[in-house]
mmCIF file of C-alpha atoms in Angstrom:
data_model
loop_
_atom_site.group_PDB
_atom_site.id
_atom_site.type_symbol
_atom_site.label_atom_id
_atom_site.label_comp_id
_atom_site.label_asym_id
_atom_site.label_seq_id
_atom_site.Cartn_x
_atom_site.Cartn_y
_atom_site.Cartn_z
ATOM 1 C CA MET A 180 -41.596 1.911 -17.128
ATOM 2 C CA PRO A 181 -39.249 1.597 -13.966
ATOM 3 C CA ASP A 182 -40.661 2.589 -10.651
ATOM 4 C CA PRO A 183 -39.090 5.467 -9.831
ATOM 5 C CA GLN A 184 -38.649 4.198 -6.190
ATOM 6 C CA THR A 185 -36.414 1.425 -7.828
ATOM 7 C CA PRO A 186 -32.705 2.267 -7.966
ATOM 8 C CA THR A 187 -31.556 1.816 -11.784
ATOM 9 C CA ALA A 188 -28.508 -0.162 -12.497
ATOM 10 C CA ALA A 189 -26.467 3.267 -12.864
ATOM 11 C CA GLU A 190 -27.931 4.501 -9.456
ATOM 12 C CA ARG A 191 -26.834 1.274 -7.979
ATOM 13 C CA THR A 192 -23.442 1.318 -9.342
ATOM 14 C CA ASP A 193 -23.106 4.898 -8.062
ATOM 15 C CA ALA A 194 -23.612 3.716 -4.627
ATOM 16 C CA LEU A 195 -21.661 1.236 -4.895
ATOM 17 C CA PHE A 196 -18.435 3.304 -5.795
ATOM 18 C CA ASP A 197 -19.726 6.133 -3.109
ATOM 19 C CA ARG A 198 -19.207 3.483 -0.393
ATOM 20 C CA TYR A 199 -15.687 3.101 -1.397
ATOM 21 C CA THR A 200 -14.501 6.500 -1.694
ATOM 22 C CA LEU A 201 -13.038 6.487 1.558
ATOM 23 C CA PRO A 202 -10.015 4.255 0.455
ATOM 24 C CA LYS A 203 -9.092 6.177 -2.442
ATOM 25 C CA ILE A 204 -8.860 9.572 -0.441
ATOM 26 C CA ALA A 205 -6.741 7.743 2.313
ATOM 27 C CA LEU A 206 -4.340 6.861 -0.677
ATOM 28 C CA ALA A 207 -4.562 10.285 -1.929
ATOM 29 C CA VAL A 208 -3.911 11.318 1.663
ATOM 30 C CA ILE A 209 -0.700 9.403 2.149
ATOM 31 C CA LEU A 210 0.812 9.976 -1.210
ATOM 32 C CA ALA A 211 0.499 13.621 -0.419
ATOM 33 C CA ALA A 212 1.924 13.183 2.906
ATOM 34 C CA SER A 213 5.288 11.223 1.092
ATOM 35 C CA VAL A 214 5.467 14.142 -1.162
ATOM 36 C CA VAL A 215 5.839 16.637 1.504
ATOM 37 C CA GLY A 216 8.077 14.177 3.504
ATOM 38 C CA THR A 217 10.054 13.593 0.420
ATOM 39 C CA TRP A 218 10.641 17.410 0.019
ATOM 40 C CA VAL A 219 11.369 17.941 3.323
ATOM 41 C CA SER A 220 13.979 15.226 3.587
ATOM 42 C CA THR A 221 15.690 16.403 0.599
ATOM 43 C CA THR A 222 15.700 20.141 1.644
ATOM 44 C CA ARG A 223 17.079 18.981 4.855
ATOM 45 C CA ASN A 224 19.926 17.324 2.779
ATOM 46 C CA GLY A 225 20.958 20.202 0.822
ATOM 47 C CA SER A 226 18.980 19.800 -2.418
ATOM 48 C CA THR A 227 16.399 22.317 -3.632
ATOM 49 C CA ALA A 228 16.215 20.666 -6.977
ATOM 50 C CA PRO A 229 12.356 19.956 -7.865
ATOM 51 C CA ILE A 230 13.557 17.169 -10.278
ATOM 52 C CA LEU A 231 15.354 15.278 -7.192
ATOM 53 C CA THR A 232 12.097 15.716 -5.202
ATOM 54 C CA ALA A 233 10.392 14.446 -7.979
ATOM 55 C CA ALA A 234 12.360 11.257 -8.611
ATOM 56 C CA LYS A 235 12.992 10.112 -5.293
ATOM 57 C CA TRP A 236 9.452 10.402 -4.239
ATOM 58 C CA GLY A 237 8.659 8.352 -7.402
ATOM 59 C CA TYR A 238 11.088 5.948 -6.272
ATOM 60 C CA LEU A 239 9.884 5.829 -2.983
ATOM 61 C CA VAL A 240 6.392 5.126 -4.107
ATOM 62 C CA ALA A 241 7.514 2.585 -6.560
ATOM 63 C CA MET A 242 9.401 0.984 -3.667
ATOM 64 C CA GLY A 243 6.677 0.643 -1.209
ATOM 65 C CA VAL A 244 3.872 -0.471 -4.283
ATOM 66 C CA LEU A 245 6.066 -3.165 -5.047
ATOM 67 C CA THR A 246 7.342 -4.187 -1.525
ATOM 68 C CA GLY A 247 3.862 -3.878 0.112
ATOM 69 C CA GLY A 248 2.277 -5.692 -3.073
ATOM 70 C CA LEU A 249 4.880 -8.488 -2.255
ATOM 71 C CA VAL A 250 3.897 -8.762 1.261
ATOM 72 C CA TRP A 251 -0.084 -9.059 0.511
ATOM 73 C CA LYS A 252 0.862 -11.496 -2.368
ATOM 74 C CA HIS A 253 2.715 -13.715 -0.066
ATOM 75 C CA GLY A 254 1.503 -12.958 3.185
ATOM 76 C CA PHE A 255 -2.177 -11.833 3.428
ATOM 77 C CA VAL A 256 -3.189 -14.277 0.462
ATOM 78 C CA ARG A 257 -3.302 -17.714 2.363
ATOM 79 C CA PRO A 258 -2.946 -21.503 1.354
ATOM 80 C CA ALA A 259 -6.764 -21.928 1.878
ATOM 81 C CA ASP A 260 -7.443 -19.154 -0.448
ATOM 82 C CA LEU A 261 -5.833 -21.503 -3.303
ATOM 83 C CA GLY A 262 -8.747 -23.498 -2.964
ATOM 84 C CA ASP A 263 -11.464 -24.553 -5.682
ATOM 85 C CA GLY A 264 -13.413 -21.676 -4.772
ATOM 86 C CA ALA A 265 -11.160 -18.941 -4.900
ATOM 87 C CA ALA A 266 -7.810 -20.064 -6.957
ATOM 88 C CA ASP A 267 -9.099 -18.118 -9.978
ATOM 89 C CA TYR A 268 -9.716 -14.999 -8.265
ATOM 90 C CA CYS A 269 -6.223 -15.566 -6.820
ATOM 91 C CA ALA A 270 -4.847 -15.970 -10.247
ATOM 92 C CA GLU A 271 -6.401 -13.005 -11.411
ATOM 93 C CA MET A 272 -5.235 -10.929 -8.886
ATOM 94 C CA TYR A 273 -1.578 -11.954 -9.356
ATOM 95 C CA ALA A 274 -2.064 -11.122 -13.100
ATOM 96 C CA ARG A 275 -3.234 -7.584 -12.275
ATOM 97 C CA PHE A 276 -0.391 -7.004 -9.707
ATOM 98 C CA ASP A 277 2.084 -8.150 -12.222
ATOM 99 C CA ASP A 278 0.783 -5.562 -14.530
ATOM 100 C CA ILE A 279 1.198 -3.043 -11.863
ATOM 101 C CA ALA A 280 4.615 -4.281 -10.620
ATOM 102 C CA ALA A 281 5.731 -3.715 -14.182
ATOM 103 C CA GLY A 282 4.985 0.006 -14.144
ATOM 104 C CA ALA A 283 6.748 0.081 -10.467
ATOM 105 C CA ILE A 284 10.036 -1.724 -11.850
ATOM 106 C CA ALA A 285 10.419 1.021 -14.601
ATOM 107 C CA VAL A 286 9.613 3.795 -12.079
ATOM 108 C CA LEU A 287 12.295 2.378 -9.849
ATOM 109 C CA ALA A 288 14.832 1.988 -12.553
ATOM 110 C CA VAL A 289 14.171 5.527 -13.750
ATOM 111 C CA GLY A 290 14.307 6.912 -10.175
ATOM 112 C CA GLY A 291 16.737 4.661 -8.454
ATOM 113 C CA ALA A 292 19.290 5.773 -11.173
ATOM 114 C CA VAL A 293 18.699 9.547 -10.018
ATOM 115 C CA VAL A 294 19.165 8.136 -6.543
ATOM 116 C CA PHE A 295 22.277 6.427 -6.904
ATOM 117 C CA ARG A 296 23.695 9.361 -8.675
ATOM 118 C CA GLU A 297 23.138 11.663 -5.845
ATOM 119 C CA TYR A 298 24.297 9.035 -3.058
ATOM 120 C CA LEU A 299 27.659 8.945 -5.475
ATOM 121 C CA GLY A 300 27.885 12.874 -5.531
ATOM 122 C CA VAL A 301 27.602 12.942 -1.709
ATOM 123 C CA PHE A 302 29.485 9.679 -0.573
ATOM 124 C CA GLY A 303 31.734 9.160 -3.627
ATOM 125 C CA VAL A 304 32.641 5.611 -5.153
ATOM 126 C CA THR A 305 32.679 3.622 -1.857
ATOM 127 C CA VAL A 306 31.927 0.058 -1.020
ATOM 128 C CA PRO A 307 28.683 0.789 0.719
ATOM 129 C CA VAL A 308 27.609 2.912 -2.288
ATOM 130 C CA VAL A 309 28.269 0.101 -5.114
ATOM 131 C CA GLY A 310 26.690 -2.327 -2.905
ATOM 132 C CA TYR A 311 23.526 -0.349 -2.750
ATOM 133 C CA GLY A 312 23.669 -0.279 -6.744
ATOM 134 C CA THR A 313 24.286 -3.626 -7.101
ATOM 135 C CA LEU A 314 21.551 -4.671 -4.436
ATOM 136 C CA VAL A 315 19.028 -2.630 -6.438
ATOM 137 C CA LEU A 316 19.797 -4.225 -9.679
ATOM 138 C CA ALA A 317 19.743 -7.439 -8.043
ATOM 139 C CA TRP A 318 16.361 -6.459 -6.721
ATOM 140 C CA LEU A 319 15.008 -5.347 -10.188
ATOM 141 C CA GLY A 320 16.378 -8.292 -11.717
ATOM 142 C CA LEU A 321 14.684 -10.673 -9.629
ATOM 143 C CA ALA A 322 11.314 -8.575 -9.567
ATOM 144 C CA GLY A 323 11.373 -8.633 -13.308
ATOM 145 C CA VAL A 324 11.769 -12.572 -13.529
ATOM 146 C CA SER A 325 9.051 -12.848 -10.986
ATOM 147 C CA THR A 326 6.421 -10.503 -12.615
ATOM 148 C CA TYR A 327 6.840 -11.702 -16.607
ATOM 149 C CA ARG A 328 7.179 -15.088 -16.272
ATOM 150 C CA SER A 329 4.258 -17.316 -16.839
ATOM 151 C CA ASP A 330 3.195 -19.744 -14.020
ATOM 152 C CA THR A 331 0.216 -21.246 -12.234
ATOM 153 C CA VAL A 332 -0.976 -19.536 -9.013
ATOM 154 C CA GLU A 333 0.099 -22.530 -6.836
ATOM 155 C CA ARG A 334 3.743 -22.206 -8.185
ATOM 156 C CA GLN A 335 3.810 -18.494 -7.754
ATOM 157 C CA PHE A 336 2.440 -18.370 -4.095
ATOM 158 C CA ARG A 337 5.257 -18.022 -1.875
ATOM 159 C CA SER A 338 7.989 -19.875 -4.650
ATOM 160 C CA PRO A 339 11.695 -19.407 -3.854
ATOM 161 C CA THR A 340 11.714 -16.462 -6.558
ATOM 162 C CA GLY A 341 9.044 -14.839 -4.881
ATOM 163 C CA LEU A 342 9.905 -14.522 -1.423
ATOM 164 C CA ALA A 343 13.756 -13.986 -2.387
ATOM 165 C CA ALA A 344 11.950 -10.608 -4.408
ATOM 166 C CA LEU A 345 10.327 -9.755 -1.265
ATOM 167 C CA ALA A 346 13.389 -10.352 1.023
ATOM 168 C CA LEU A 347 15.500 -7.913 -1.325
ATOM 169 C CA ALA A 348 12.694 -5.503 -1.378
ATOM 170 C CA VAL A 349 12.951 -5.344 2.317
ATOM 171 C CA ALA A 350 16.802 -5.177 1.969
ATOM 172 C CA VAL A 351 16.740 -2.098 -0.311
ATOM 173 C CA VAL A 352 14.136 -0.400 1.788
ATOM 174 C CA VAL A 353 16.362 -0.819 5.137
ATOM 175 C CA ALA A 354 19.420 0.193 2.765
ATOM 176 C CA THR A 355 17.645 3.312 1.503
ATOM 177 C CA ALA A 356 16.606 4.493 4.853
ATOM 178 C CA ILE A 357 20.427 3.961 6.147
ATOM 179 C CA ALA A 358 21.611 6.143 3.427
ATOM 180 C CA GLU A 359 19.339 8.958 3.736
ATOM 181 C CA VAL A 360 20.043 9.284 7.043
ATOM 182 C CA ALA A 361 23.874 8.828 6.496
ATOM 183 C CA MET A 362 23.763 11.938 4.117
ATOM 184 C CA VAL A 363 23.371 14.207 7.361
ATOM 185 C CA GLY A 364 25.474 11.915 9.520
ATOM 186 C CA LEU A 365 24.860 8.016 10.595
ATOM 187 C CA ASP A 366 23.156 8.342 13.893
ATOM 188 C CA PRO A 367 22.190 4.709 14.939
ATOM 189 C CA VAL A 368 18.946 5.692 16.256
ATOM 190 C CA ALA A 369 17.742 7.895 13.689
ATOM 191 C CA ALA A 370 18.744 5.524 11.076
ATOM 192 C CA GLY A 371 16.582 2.610 12.879
ATOM 193 C CA VAL A 372 13.643 4.975 12.844
ATOM 194 C CA ARG A 373 13.807 5.834 9.499
ATOM 195 C CA VAL A 374 14.202 2.194 8.630
ATOM 196 C CA LEU A 375 10.744 1.753 10.779
ATOM 197 C CA HIS A 376 9.013 4.669 9.020
ATOM 198 C CA LEU A 377 10.236 3.462 5.372
ATOM 199 C CA LEU A 378 8.858 0.055 5.993
ATOM 200 C CA THR A 379 5.911 0.934 7.443
ATOM 201 C CA PHE A 380 5.024 2.957 4.436
ATOM 202 C CA ALA A 381 5.724 0.396 2.030
ATOM 203 C CA LEU A 382 3.647 -1.967 3.912
ATOM 204 C CA TRP A 383 0.823 0.926 3.723
ATOM 205 C CA ILE A 384 0.851 2.147 0.253
ATOM 206 C CA GLY A 385 1.836 -1.487 -0.895
ATOM 207 C CA GLY A 386 -1.223 -2.753 0.584
ATOM 208 C CA ALA A 387 -3.482 0.179 -0.454
ATOM 209 C CA VAL A 388 -2.671 -0.113 -4.087
ATOM 210 C CA TRP A 389 -3.704 -3.809 -4.010
ATOM 211 C CA ASN A 390 -6.832 -3.271 -2.334
ATOM 212 C CA ILE A 391 -8.118 -0.786 -4.692
ATOM 213 C CA PHE A 392 -6.459 -1.583 -7.864
ATOM 214 C CA VAL A 393 -5.907 -5.466 -7.751
ATOM 215 C CA ALA A 394 -8.336 -7.005 -4.856
ATOM 216 C CA VAL A 395 -11.477 -5.040 -5.648
ATOM 217 C CA PRO A 396 -11.955 -5.067 -9.642
ATOM 218 C CA THR A 397 -10.924 -8.724 -9.688
ATOM 219 C CA GLY A 398 -13.517 -9.570 -6.716
ATOM 220 C CA GLN A 399 -16.190 -7.534 -8.308
ATOM 221 C CA LYS A 400 -16.175 -9.623 -11.617
ATOM 222 C CA GLN A 401 -17.050 -12.672 -9.521
ATOM 223 C CA PRO A 402 -18.362 -11.963 -6.296
ATOM 224 C CA THR A 403 -19.037 -15.690 -5.304
ATOM 225 C CA VAL A 404 -19.132 -16.832 -1.574
ATOM 226 C CA GLU A 405 -15.705 -17.882 -1.705
ATOM 227 C CA VAL A 406 -14.178 -15.162 -3.586
ATOM 228 C CA VAL A 407 -15.808 -12.667 -1.000
ATOM 229 C CA ARG A 408 -14.831 -14.643 2.046
ATOM 230 C CA ALA A 409 -11.156 -14.861 0.752
ATOM 231 C CA ALA A 410 -11.212 -10.958 -0.117
ATOM 232 C CA GLY A 411 -12.712 -10.108 3.025
ATOM 233 C CA GLN A 412 -10.133 -12.246 5.431
ATOM 234 C CA GLN A 413 -6.899 -10.731 3.201
ATOM 235 C CA LEU A 414 -8.618 -7.111 3.665
ATOM 236 C CA GLU A 415 -9.035 -7.618 7.221
ATOM 237 C CA ARG A 416 -5.477 -8.957 7.831
ATOM 238 C CA PHE A 417 -4.405 -5.427 5.782
ATOM 239 C CA ARG A 418 -6.541 -3.741 8.313
ATOM 240 C CA TRP A 419 -4.819 -5.341 11.410
ATOM 241 C CA ALA A 420 -1.478 -4.215 10.309
ATOM 242 C CA VAL A 421 -2.662 -0.587 9.877
ATOM 243 C CA ARG A 422 -3.586 -0.728 13.215
ATOM 244 C CA PHE A 423 0.318 -0.636 13.953
ATOM 245 C CA ILE A 424 1.094 1.065 10.665
ATOM 246 C CA ILE A 425 -0.474 4.516 11.647
ATOM 247 C CA PRO A 426 0.599 5.038 15.083
ATOM 248 C CA THR A 427 4.521 3.604 13.941
ATOM 249 C CA LEU A 428 4.320 6.552 10.877
ATOM 250 C CA PHE A 429 3.232 8.922 13.374
ATOM 251 C CA VAL A 430 5.651 8.443 16.161
ATOM 252 C CA THR A 431 8.407 7.574 13.828
ATOM 253 C CA GLY A 432 7.625 10.944 11.699
ATOM 254 C CA LEU A 433 7.432 13.035 15.075
ATOM 255 C CA TYR A 434 11.012 11.691 15.965
ATOM 256 C CA GLN A 435 12.484 12.527 12.731
ATOM 257 C CA ALA A 436 10.856 16.363 12.925
ATOM 258 C CA VAL A 437 11.908 16.515 16.255
ATOM 259 C CA GLU A 438 15.699 15.059 15.849
ATOM 260 C CA GLY A 439 15.831 16.985 12.747
ATOM 261 C CA PHE A 440 14.795 20.466 13.611
ATOM 262 C CA GLY A 441 13.949 20.878 17.433
ATOM 263 C CA THR A 442 10.870 21.560 19.277
ATOM 264 C CA ASN A 443 10.509 25.396 18.746
ATOM 265 C CA LEU A 444 6.706 25.499 17.850
ATOM 266 C CA GLY A 445 7.421 28.964 16.635
ATOM 267 C CA TRP A 446 9.743 27.907 13.875
ATOM 268 C CA TYR A 447 7.201 25.109 12.564
ATOM 269 C CA LEU A 448 4.603 28.084 12.200
ATOM 270 C CA GLY A 449 7.153 30.565 10.780
ATOM 271 C CA SER A 450 9.056 28.470 8.534
ATOM 272 C CA VAL A 451 7.926 26.797 4.940
ATOM 273 C CA VAL A 452 9.841 23.378 6.050
ATOM 274 C CA GLY A 453 7.920 23.775 9.432
ATOM 275 C CA ALA A 454 4.542 24.087 8.056
ATOM 276 C CA ALA A 455 5.323 20.966 5.605
ATOM 277 C CA ILE A 456 5.790 19.245 8.554
ATOM 278 C CA LEU A 457 3.168 20.093 10.410
ATOM 279 C CA ALA A 458 0.859 19.524 7.253
ATOM 280 C CA LYS A 459 2.248 15.698 7.335
ATOM 281 C CA ILE A 460 1.442 15.196 11.116
ATOM 282 C CA GLY A 461 -2.090 16.779 9.761
ATOM 283 C CA PHE A 462 -2.054 13.967 6.807
ATOM 284 C CA ILE A 463 -1.471 11.150 9.248
ATOM 285 C CA GLY A 464 -4.443 12.477 11.688
ATOM 286 C CA LEU A 465 -6.653 12.190 8.886
ATOM 287 C CA LEU A 466 -5.737 8.970 8.185
ATOM 288 C CA VAL A 467 -6.708 7.955 11.450
ATOM 289 C CA VAL A 468 -9.844 9.331 10.903
ATOM 290 C CA ILE A 469 -10.515 7.511 7.680
ATOM 291 C CA PHE A 470 -9.341 4.265 9.257
ATOM 292 C CA LYS A 471 -12.135 4.665 11.807
ATOM 293 C CA LEU A 472 -14.971 5.781 9.664
ATOM 294 C CA CYS A 473 -14.132 2.541 7.057
ATOM 295 C CA PRO A 474 -15.745 -0.161 8.849
ATOM 296 C CA MET A 475 -18.646 2.073 10.333
ATOM 297 C CA TRP A 476 -19.813 3.014 6.828
ATOM 298 C CA ARG A 477 -18.988 -0.413 5.766
ATOM 299 C CA ALA A 478 -16.884 1.575 3.193
ATOM 300 C CA CYS A 479 -13.484 -0.386 3.154
ATOM 301 C CA SER A 480 -14.946 -2.360 -0.206
ATOM 302 C CA PRO A 481 -17.861 -1.840 -2.549
ATOM 303 C CA ILE A 482 -17.825 -5.900 -2.886
ATOM 304 C CA GLU A 483 -21.179 -6.817 -0.640
ATOM 305 C CA GLY A 484 -19.780 -8.981 2.533
ATOM 306 C CA VAL A 485 -16.305 -7.674 2.268
ATOM 307 C CA CYS A 486 -16.069 -5.114 4.995
ATOM 308 C CA ASP A 487 -17.857 -7.471 7.539
ATOM 309 C CA ILE A 488 -17.407 -11.292 6.826
ATOM 310 C CA GLU A 489 -19.972 -11.999 9.319
ATOM 311 C CA ASP A 490 -22.316 -11.227 7.080
ATOM 312 C CA LEU A 491 -21.461 -14.213 5.123
ATOM 313 C CA GLY A 492 -22.204 -16.363 8.384
ATOM 314 C CA GLY A 493 -18.508 -16.896 9.878
ATOM 315 C CA ASP A 494 -17.016 -19.749 7.717
ATOM 316 C CA ASP A 495 -20.244 -21.252 6.843
ATOM 317 C CA ALA A 496 -22.654 -19.698 3.861
ATOM 318 C CA GLY A 497 -25.238 -17.394 5.604
ATOM 319 C CA PRO A 498 -28.542 -16.868 4.591
ATOM 320 C CA THR A 499 -27.500 -13.653 2.350
ATOM 321 C CA ALA A 500 -25.541 -15.885 -0.407
ATOM 322 C CA SER A 501 -25.522 -19.390 -1.616
ATOM 323 C CA PRO A 502 -22.319 -21.301 -2.710
ATOM 324 C CA ALA A 503 -23.935 -22.546 -5.467
ATOM 325 C CA SER A 504 -24.505 -18.916 -6.672
ATOM 326 C CA GLU A 505 -23.005 -18.154 -10.076
ATOM 327 C CA PRO A 506 -21.101 -14.774 -10.759
ATOM 328 C CA THR A 507 -23.396 -12.278 -11.892
ATOM 329 C CA GLY A 508 -20.861 -9.824 -12.637
ATOM 330 C CA GLU A 509 -21.967 -7.241 -10.724
ATOM 331 C CA PRO A 510 -22.140 -7.202 -6.925
ATOM 332 C CA GLU A 511 -25.355 -6.621 -4.783
ATOM 333 C CA VAL A 512 -25.664 -3.537 -3.488
ATOM 334 C CA THR A 513 -27.602 -2.653 -0.424
ATOM 335 C CA THR A 514 -29.550 0.096 0.151
ATOM 336 C CA ASP A 515 -28.809 0.787 3.860
ATOM 337 C CA ASP A 516 -25.802 3.169 4.878
#
């Protein structure tokens, strides 16, 4: 009979996932904030149709998931990660991301058609609108090729096709931001702010999806020292990016609110749109709190050692793990908070 003081496997698993609650909450918060922001934007542009808000929100989220995921794939993953110790880890991450990317491409195709139709209705059949549609189609095609082709991780890493897909992704984000601003009058400063806002949103949500649905499930299957070190270093690169993303989202969002609706606090408190803007600001404030708490509680990942790679002894394997250790299929879970 097991000692009642000894955690069972189920209890250890519950504790492991409890440590990973905050990143999931952060993803839910940024999704909620993006819904609110999309609704405010479409309302300001003169449309109150829920279907348009839903389609545009899905389009923006899918665009962010694919763009931010490509940044992680070709930026946060580094050549050293493709070594003997973590090559299989990276290969499986790429395969997992391809499954997510396939869904994102489908959503982009549907949402993009709705958004393109909106732009046609506002601007007419103009060269910029046709160029925008062509750009999106080119990106979808190249992203599809990158997603569905079968190749080794070494050949995929920073390949011409992958880098071209990333470049087109950034171009589509920029073009979408400019088009959204142009619907109410193309101001260069406002366009630049919107571009920065959408780019940081894409990097955030794409990185969060990769971390939660790609890096962690893959790392849990083979938590060796080399894999944990690679995962920890990739996560730390993303966390450094987030240090700039959060204030950028806040400042650019605040600018857009003031530029579009003014500074009358009474209006924000007394209107639905104003309350939505205040709610979005509150969501970003909550993200700041979560970002601060994650490393304090070592809750950024349930894989032991990822939240603080110093636990592994820096560049050398420390006393807590052995390079010769084989994957157990279940990462070690400590009992301390």
